PDB file of N, CA and C and ligand atoms in Angstrom:
ATOM      1  N   MET K   1      -3.961 -17.758  19.532  1.00 55.00           N
ATOM      2  CA  MET K   1      -3.115 -16.530  19.578  1.00 55.00           C
ATOM      3  C   MET K   1      -1.564 -16.734  18.837  1.00 55.00           C
ATOM      4  N   GLU K   2      -1.458 -15.955  17.641  1.00 54.00           N
ATOM      5  CA  GLU K   2      -0.264 -15.970  17.081  1.00 54.00           C
ATOM      6  C   GLU K   2       0.508 -14.590  17.290  1.00 54.00           C
ATOM      7  N   GLU K   3       1.142 -14.711  18.122  1.00 60.00           N
ATOM      8  CA  GLU K   3       2.088 -13.208  18.323  1.00 60.00           C
ATOM      9  C   GLU K   3       2.994 -13.249  17.512  1.00 60.00           C
ATOM     10  N   ALA K   4       3.847 -14.589  16.764  1.00 64.00           N
ATOM     11  CA  ALA K   4       4.913 -14.554  15.961  1.00 64.00           C
ATOM     12  C   ALA K   4       4.528 -13.988  14.567  1.00 64.00           C
ATOM     13  N   LYS K   5       3.211 -13.485  14.280  1.00 72.00           N
ATOM     14  CA  LYS K   5       2.877 -13.155  13.091  1.00 72.00           C
ATOM     15  C   LYS K   5       3.206 -11.732  12.681  1.00 72.00           C
ATOM     16  N   HIS K   6       3.899 -11.456  11.701  1.00 84.00           N
ATOM     17  CA  HIS K   6       4.183 -10.254  11.507  1.00 84.00           C
ATOM     18  C   HIS K   6       3.000  -9.407  10.700  1.00 84.00           C
ATOM     19  N   THR K   7       3.038  -8.130  11.441  1.00 91.00           N
ATOM     20  CA  THR K   7       1.801  -7.332  10.755  1.00 91.00           C
ATOM     21  C   THR K   7       2.686  -6.244   9.949  1.00 91.00           C
ATOM     22  N   CYS K   8       1.927  -5.563   8.786  1.00 93.00           N
ATOM     23  CA  CYS K   8       2.627  -4.413   8.563  1.00 93.00           C
ATOM     24  C   CYS K   8       1.497  -3.342   8.253  1.00 93.00           C
ATOM     25  N   LYS K   9       1.983  -2.140   8.136  1.00 94.00           N
ATOM     26  CA  LYS K   9       1.063  -1.088   7.943  1.00 94.00           C
ATOM     27  C   LYS K   9       0.714  -0.654   6.392  1.00 94.00           C
ATOM     28  N   CYS K  10      -0.558  -0.769   6.003  1.00 95.00           N
ATOM     29  CA  CYS K  10      -0.595  -0.392   4.656  1.00 95.00           C
ATOM     30  C   CYS K  10      -0.340   1.263   4.615  1.00 95.00           C
ATOM     31  N   ILE K  11       0.381   1.685   3.364  1.00 92.00           N
ATOM     32  CA  ILE K  11       0.662   2.960   3.247  1.00 92.00           C
ATOM     33  C   ILE K  11      -0.630   3.882   2.723  1.00 92.00           C
ATOM     34  N   ILE K  12      -1.390   2.710   2.029  1.00 93.00           N
ATOM     35  CA  ILE K  12      -2.452   3.724   1.782  1.00 93.00           C
ATOM     36  C   ILE K  12      -3.528   3.688   2.703  1.00 93.00           C
ATOM     37  N   CYS K  13      -4.060   2.536   3.522  1.00 95.00           N
ATOM     38  CA  CYS K  13      -5.321   2.935   4.310  1.00 95.00           C
ATOM     39  C   CYS K  13      -4.738   3.276   5.721  1.00 95.00           C
ATOM     40  N   GLY K  14      -3.614   2.900   5.954  1.00 95.00           N
ATOM     41  CA  GLY K  14      -2.884   2.960   7.287  1.00 95.00           C
ATOM     42  C   GLY K  14      -3.157   1.984   8.244  1.00 95.00           C
ATOM     43  N   GLU K  15      -3.969   0.666   7.831  1.00 96.00           N
ATOM     44  CA  GLU K  15      -4.567  -0.136   8.685  1.00 96.00           C
ATOM     45  C   GLU K  15      -3.188  -1.320   8.681  1.00 96.00           C
ATOM     46  N   MET K  16      -3.335  -1.936   9.927  1.00 96.00           N
ATOM     47  CA  MET K  16      -2.318  -2.933  10.320  1.00 96.00           C
ATOM     48  C   MET K  16      -2.818  -4.316   9.616  1.00 96.00           C
ATOM     49  N   LYS K  17      -2.010  -5.083   8.423  1.00 95.00           N
ATOM     50  CA  LYS K  17      -2.395  -6.151   8.271  1.00 95.00           C
ATOM     51  C   LYS K  17      -1.542  -7.139   8.273  1.00 95.00           C
ATOM     52  N   GLY K  18      -1.690  -8.719   8.129  1.00 94.00           N
ATOM     53  CA  GLY K  18      -0.669  -9.594   8.142  1.00 94.00           C
ATOM     54  C   GLY K  18      -0.032  -9.499   7.115  1.00 94.00           C
ATOM     55  N   GLU K  19       1.217 -10.003   7.010  1.00 91.00           N
ATOM     56  CA  GLU K  19       2.222 -10.041   5.759  1.00 91.00           C
ATOM     57  C   GLU K  19       1.456 -10.762   4.781  1.00 91.00           C
ATOM     58  N   ASP K  20       0.680 -11.743   5.078  1.00 93.00           N
ATOM     59  CA  ASP K  20      -0.035 -12.607   4.005  1.00 93.00           C
ATOM     60  C   ASP K  20      -1.113 -12.043   3.277  1.00 93.00           C
ATOM     61  N   GLU K  21      -1.475 -10.821   3.775  1.00 96.00           N
ATOM     62  CA  GLU K  21      -2.750  -9.944   3.619  1.00 96.00           C
ATOM     63  C   GLU K  21      -2.301  -8.871   2.449  1.00 96.00           C
ATOM     64  N   GLY K  22      -1.285  -8.907   1.928  1.00 95.00           N
ATOM     65  CA  GLY K  22      -0.781  -7.833   0.948  1.00 95.00           C
ATOM     66  C   GLY K  22       0.533  -7.923   0.317  1.00 95.00           C
ATOM     67  N   ILE K  23       0.796  -6.669  -0.616  1.00 92.00           N
ATOM     68  CA  ILE K  23       1.981  -6.948  -1.107  1.00 92.00           C
ATOM     69  C   ILE K  23       2.961  -6.207  -0.606  1.00 92.00           C
ATOM     70  N   ARG K  24       4.398  -6.804  -0.584  1.00 89.00           N
ATOM     71  CA  ARG K  24       5.319  -5.720   0.054  1.00 89.00           C
ATOM     72  C   ARG K  24       6.146  -5.311  -1.306  1.00 89.00           C
ATOM     73  N   ILE K  25       6.280  -3.765  -1.388  1.00 82.00           N
ATOM     74  CA  ILE K  25       7.000  -3.269  -2.311  1.00 82.00           C
ATOM     75  C   ILE K  25       8.222  -2.678  -1.718  1.00 82.00           C
ATOM     76  N   VAL K  26       9.524  -2.943  -1.971  1.00 81.00           N
ATOM     77  CA  VAL K  26      10.696  -2.357  -1.420  1.00 81.00           C
ATOM     78  C   VAL K  26      10.496  -2.443   0.106  1.00 81.00           C
ATOM     79  N   THR K  27      10.452  -1.318   0.930  1.00 83.00           N
ATOM     80  CA  THR K  27      10.106  -1.277   2.293  1.00 83.00           C
ATOM     81  C   THR K  27       8.870  -1.049   2.622  1.00 83.00           C
ATOM     82  N   GLU K  28       7.853  -0.712   1.607  1.00 88.00           N
ATOM     83  CA  GLU K  28       6.596  -0.425   1.988  1.00 88.00           C
ATOM     84  C   GLU K  28       5.642  -1.829   1.830  1.00 88.00           C
ATOM     85  N   PHE K  29       4.297  -1.471   2.404  1.00 92.00           N
ATOM     86  CA  PHE K  29       3.306  -2.559   2.428  1.00 92.00           C
ATOM     87  C   PHE K  29       1.859  -1.847   1.610  1.00 92.00           C
ATOM     88  N   ILE K  30       1.320  -2.752   0.972  1.00 93.00           N
ATOM     89  CA  ILE K  30       0.124  -2.479   0.500  1.00 93.00           C
ATOM     90  C   ILE K  30      -0.832  -3.508   0.511  1.00 93.00           C
ATOM     91  N   CYS K  31      -2.085  -3.468   1.410  1.00 96.00           N
ATOM     92  CA  CYS K  31      -2.790  -4.490   1.652  1.00 96.00           C
ATOM     93  C   CYS K  31      -3.401  -5.136   0.454  1.00 96.00           C
ATOM     94  N   ASP K  32      -4.030  -6.171   0.099  1.00 96.00           N
ATOM     95  CA  ASP K  32      -4.826  -6.496  -0.609  1.00 96.00           C
ATOM     96  C   ASP K  32      -5.944  -5.846  -1.176  1.00 96.00           C
ATOM     97  N   ASP K  33      -6.488  -4.938  -0.091  1.00 95.00           N
ATOM     98  CA  ASP K  33      -7.964  -4.419  -0.441  1.00 95.00           C
ATOM     99  C   ASP K  33      -7.479  -3.130  -1.046  1.00 95.00           C
ATOM    100  N   CYS K  34      -6.497  -2.731  -0.833  1.00 94.00           N
ATOM    101  CA  CYS K  34      -5.871  -1.269  -1.527  1.00 94.00           C
ATOM    102  C   CYS K  34      -5.359  -1.667  -2.926  1.00 94.00           C
ATOM    103  N   GLU K  35      -4.705  -2.726  -2.945  1.00 92.00           N
ATOM    104  CA  GLU K  35      -3.940  -3.006  -4.281  1.00 92.00           C
ATOM    105  C   GLU K  35      -5.264  -3.381  -5.274  1.00 92.00           C
ATOM    106  N   ILE K  36      -6.236  -3.787  -4.912  1.00 93.00           N
ATOM    107  CA  ILE K  36      -7.559  -4.088  -5.733  1.00 93.00           C
ATOM    108  C   ILE K  36      -8.060  -2.698  -5.988  1.00 93.00           C
ATOM    109  N   ASP K  37      -8.173  -2.129  -5.050  1.00 91.00           N
ATOM    110  CA  ASP K  37      -8.860  -0.514  -5.489  1.00 91.00           C
ATOM    111  C   ASP K  37      -7.800   0.086  -6.455  1.00 91.00           C
ATOM    112  N   ILE K  38      -6.527   0.010  -6.195  1.00 88.00           N
ATOM    113  CA  ILE K  38      -5.824   0.970  -7.236  1.00 88.00           C
ATOM    114  C   ILE K  38      -6.082   0.302  -8.553  1.00 88.00           C
ATOM    115  N   VAL K  39      -5.873  -1.098  -8.458  1.00 88.00           N
ATOM    116  CA  VAL K  39      -5.950  -1.654  -9.954  1.00 88.00           C
ATOM    117  C   VAL K  39      -7.353  -1.457 -10.734  1.00 88.00           C
ATOM    118  N   ALA K  40      -8.408  -0.995  -9.750  1.00 91.00           N
ATOM    119  CA  ALA K  40      -9.604  -1.052 -10.394  1.00 91.00           C
ATOM    120  C   ALA K  40      -9.876   0.671 -10.550  1.00 91.00           C
ATOM    121  N   THR K  41      -8.929   1.372  -9.817  1.00 89.00           N
ATOM    122  CA  THR K  41      -9.368   2.662 -10.321  1.00 89.00           C
ATOM    123  C   THR K  41      -8.875   3.500 -11.339  1.00 89.00           C
ATOM    124  N   ASP K  42      -9.625   4.226 -12.288  1.00 89.00           N
ATOM    125  CA  ASP K  42      -9.671   4.864 -13.374  1.00 89.00           C
ATOM    126  C   ASP K  42      -8.762   5.875 -13.195  1.00 89.00           C
ATOM    127  N   VAL K  43      -7.575   6.241 -14.198  1.00 85.00           N
ATOM    128  CA  VAL K  43      -6.624   7.445 -14.134  1.00 85.00           C
ATOM    129  C   VAL K  43      -7.472   8.550 -13.949  1.00 85.00           C
ATOM    130  N   LEU K  44      -8.974   8.621 -14.290  1.00 90.00           N
ATOM    131  CA  LEU K  44      -9.369   9.877 -14.114  1.00 90.00           C
ATOM    132  C   LEU K  44     -10.190  10.008 -13.032  1.00 90.00           C
ATOM    133  N   ASP K  45     -10.386   8.923 -12.085  1.00 90.00           N
ATOM    134  CA  ASP K  45     -10.979   9.021 -10.817  1.00 90.00           C
ATOM    135  C   ASP K  45     -10.247   9.929  -9.827  1.00 90.00           C
ATOM    136  N   GLU K  46     -11.005  10.859  -9.069  1.00 90.00           N
ATOM    137  CA  GLU K  46     -10.576  11.599  -8.341  1.00 90.00           C
ATOM    138  C   GLU K  46      -9.661  10.892  -7.170  1.00 90.00           C
ATOM    139  N   LYS K  47      -9.708   9.799  -6.915  1.00 90.00           N
ATOM    140  CA  LYS K  47      -8.970   9.125  -5.877  1.00 90.00           C
ATOM    141  C   LYS K  47      -7.425   8.589  -6.499  1.00 90.00           C
ATOM    142  N   TYR K  48      -7.290   8.740  -7.673  1.00 88.00           N
ATOM    143  CA  TYR K  48      -6.318   8.249  -8.481  1.00 88.00           C
ATOM    144  C   TYR K  48      -4.867   9.073  -7.969  1.00 88.00           C
ATOM    145  N   PRO K  49      -4.870  10.388  -8.070  1.00 90.00           N
ATOM    146  CA  PRO K  49      -3.616  11.312  -7.446  1.00 90.00           C
ATOM    147  C   PRO K  49      -3.504  10.823  -5.768  1.00 90.00           C
ATOM    148  N   PHE K  50      -4.549  10.420  -5.411  1.00 88.00           N
ATOM    149  CA  PHE K  50      -4.111  10.310  -3.789  1.00 88.00           C
ATOM    150  C   PHE K  50      -3.192   8.983  -3.689  1.00 88.00           C
ATOM    151  N   TYR K  51      -3.537   8.079  -4.526  1.00 87.00           N
ATOM    152  CA  TYR K  51      -2.989   6.809  -4.734  1.00 87.00           C
ATOM    153  C   TYR K  51      -1.447   6.727  -5.018  1.00 87.00           C
ATOM    154  N   ILE K  52      -1.278   7.601  -6.478  1.00 85.00           N
ATOM    155  CA  ILE K  52       0.125   8.078  -6.990  1.00 85.00           C
ATOM    156  C   ILE K  52       0.824   8.969  -5.746  1.00 85.00           C
ATOM    157  N   HIS K  53       0.271   9.613  -4.938  1.00 88.00           N
ATOM    158  CA  HIS K  53       1.150  10.385  -3.938  1.00 88.00           C
ATOM    159  C   HIS K  53       1.330   9.190  -3.021  1.00 88.00           C
ATOM    160  N   GLN K  54       0.424   8.460  -2.316  1.00 85.00           N
ATOM    161  CA  GLN K  54       1.190   7.393  -1.596  1.00 85.00           C
ATOM    162  C   GLN K  54       2.347   6.615  -2.241  1.00 85.00           C
ATOM    163  N   MET K  55       2.207   6.285  -3.533  1.00 83.00           N
ATOM    164  CA  MET K  55       3.049   5.234  -3.972  1.00 83.00           C
ATOM    165  C   MET K  55       4.434   6.121  -4.364  1.00 83.00           C
ATOM    166  N   LYS K  56       4.150   7.124  -4.292  1.00 83.00           N
ATOM    167  CA  LYS K  56       5.752   8.120  -4.712  1.00 83.00           C
ATOM    168  C   LYS K  56       6.485   7.960  -3.331  1.00 83.00           C
ATOM    169  N   GLN K  57       5.810   7.854  -2.188  1.00 78.00           N
ATOM    170  CA  GLN K  57       6.692   7.856  -1.018  1.00 78.00           C
ATOM    171  C   GLN K  57       7.362   6.442  -0.945  1.00 78.00           C
ATOM    172  N   ILE K  58       7.301   5.294  -1.642  1.00 73.00           N
ATOM    173  CA  ILE K  58       7.960   4.220  -1.810  1.00 73.00           C
ATOM    174  C   ILE K  58       9.260   4.868  -2.569  1.00 73.00           C
ATOM    175  N   TRP K  59       8.812   5.128  -3.808  1.00 71.00           N
ATOM    176  CA  TRP K  59      10.182   5.719  -4.669  1.00 71.00           C
ATOM    177  C   TRP K  59      10.995   6.613  -4.123  1.00 71.00           C
ATOM    178  N   ILE K  60      10.557   7.649  -3.351  1.00 70.00           N
ATOM    179  CA  ILE K  60      11.437   8.711  -2.785  1.00 70.00           C
ATOM    180  C   ILE K  60      12.312   7.810  -1.773  1.00 70.00           C
ATOM    181  N   GLN K  61      11.752   7.128  -0.931  1.00 67.00           N
ATOM    182  CA  GLN K  61      12.713   6.313   0.137  1.00 67.00           C
ATOM    183  C   GLN K  61      13.499   5.489  -0.593  1.00 67.00           C
ATOM    184  N   ARG K  62      13.331   5.081  -1.750  1.00 65.00           N
ATOM    185  CA  ARG K  62      14.193   3.859  -2.241  1.00 65.00           C
ATOM    186  C   ARG K  62      15.202   4.880  -3.058  1.00 65.00           C
ATOM    187  N   ASN K  63      15.099   5.559  -3.497  1.00 64.00           N
ATOM    188  CA  ASN K  63      16.229   6.691  -4.047  1.00 64.00           C
ATOM    189  C   ASN K  63      16.842   7.505  -3.036  1.00 64.00           C
ATOM    190  N   ALA K  64      16.582   7.414  -1.833  1.00 58.00           N
ATOM    191  CA  ALA K  64      17.128   8.213  -0.642  1.00 58.00           C
ATOM    192  C   ALA K  64      18.482   7.774  -0.475  1.00 58.00           C
TER     193      ALA K  64
HETATM  194 ZN1  LIG C   1      -4.752  -0.766   2.688  1.00 97.50          ZN
END
């Protein structure tokens, strides 16, 4: 049991993941699974606007 391990909440899927299971962007966290999904998502895909919307929260907070 590793209680010292930090977990981060992915802003895309909302799941709690270990710090080493994703990337940190400014204050936000995106897990590896979602990062792969975003990279693989075509701009014309219906999921793309959702990702952009979630990502925008990062920039809004950064500029606040
Ligand atoms: Zn995720």
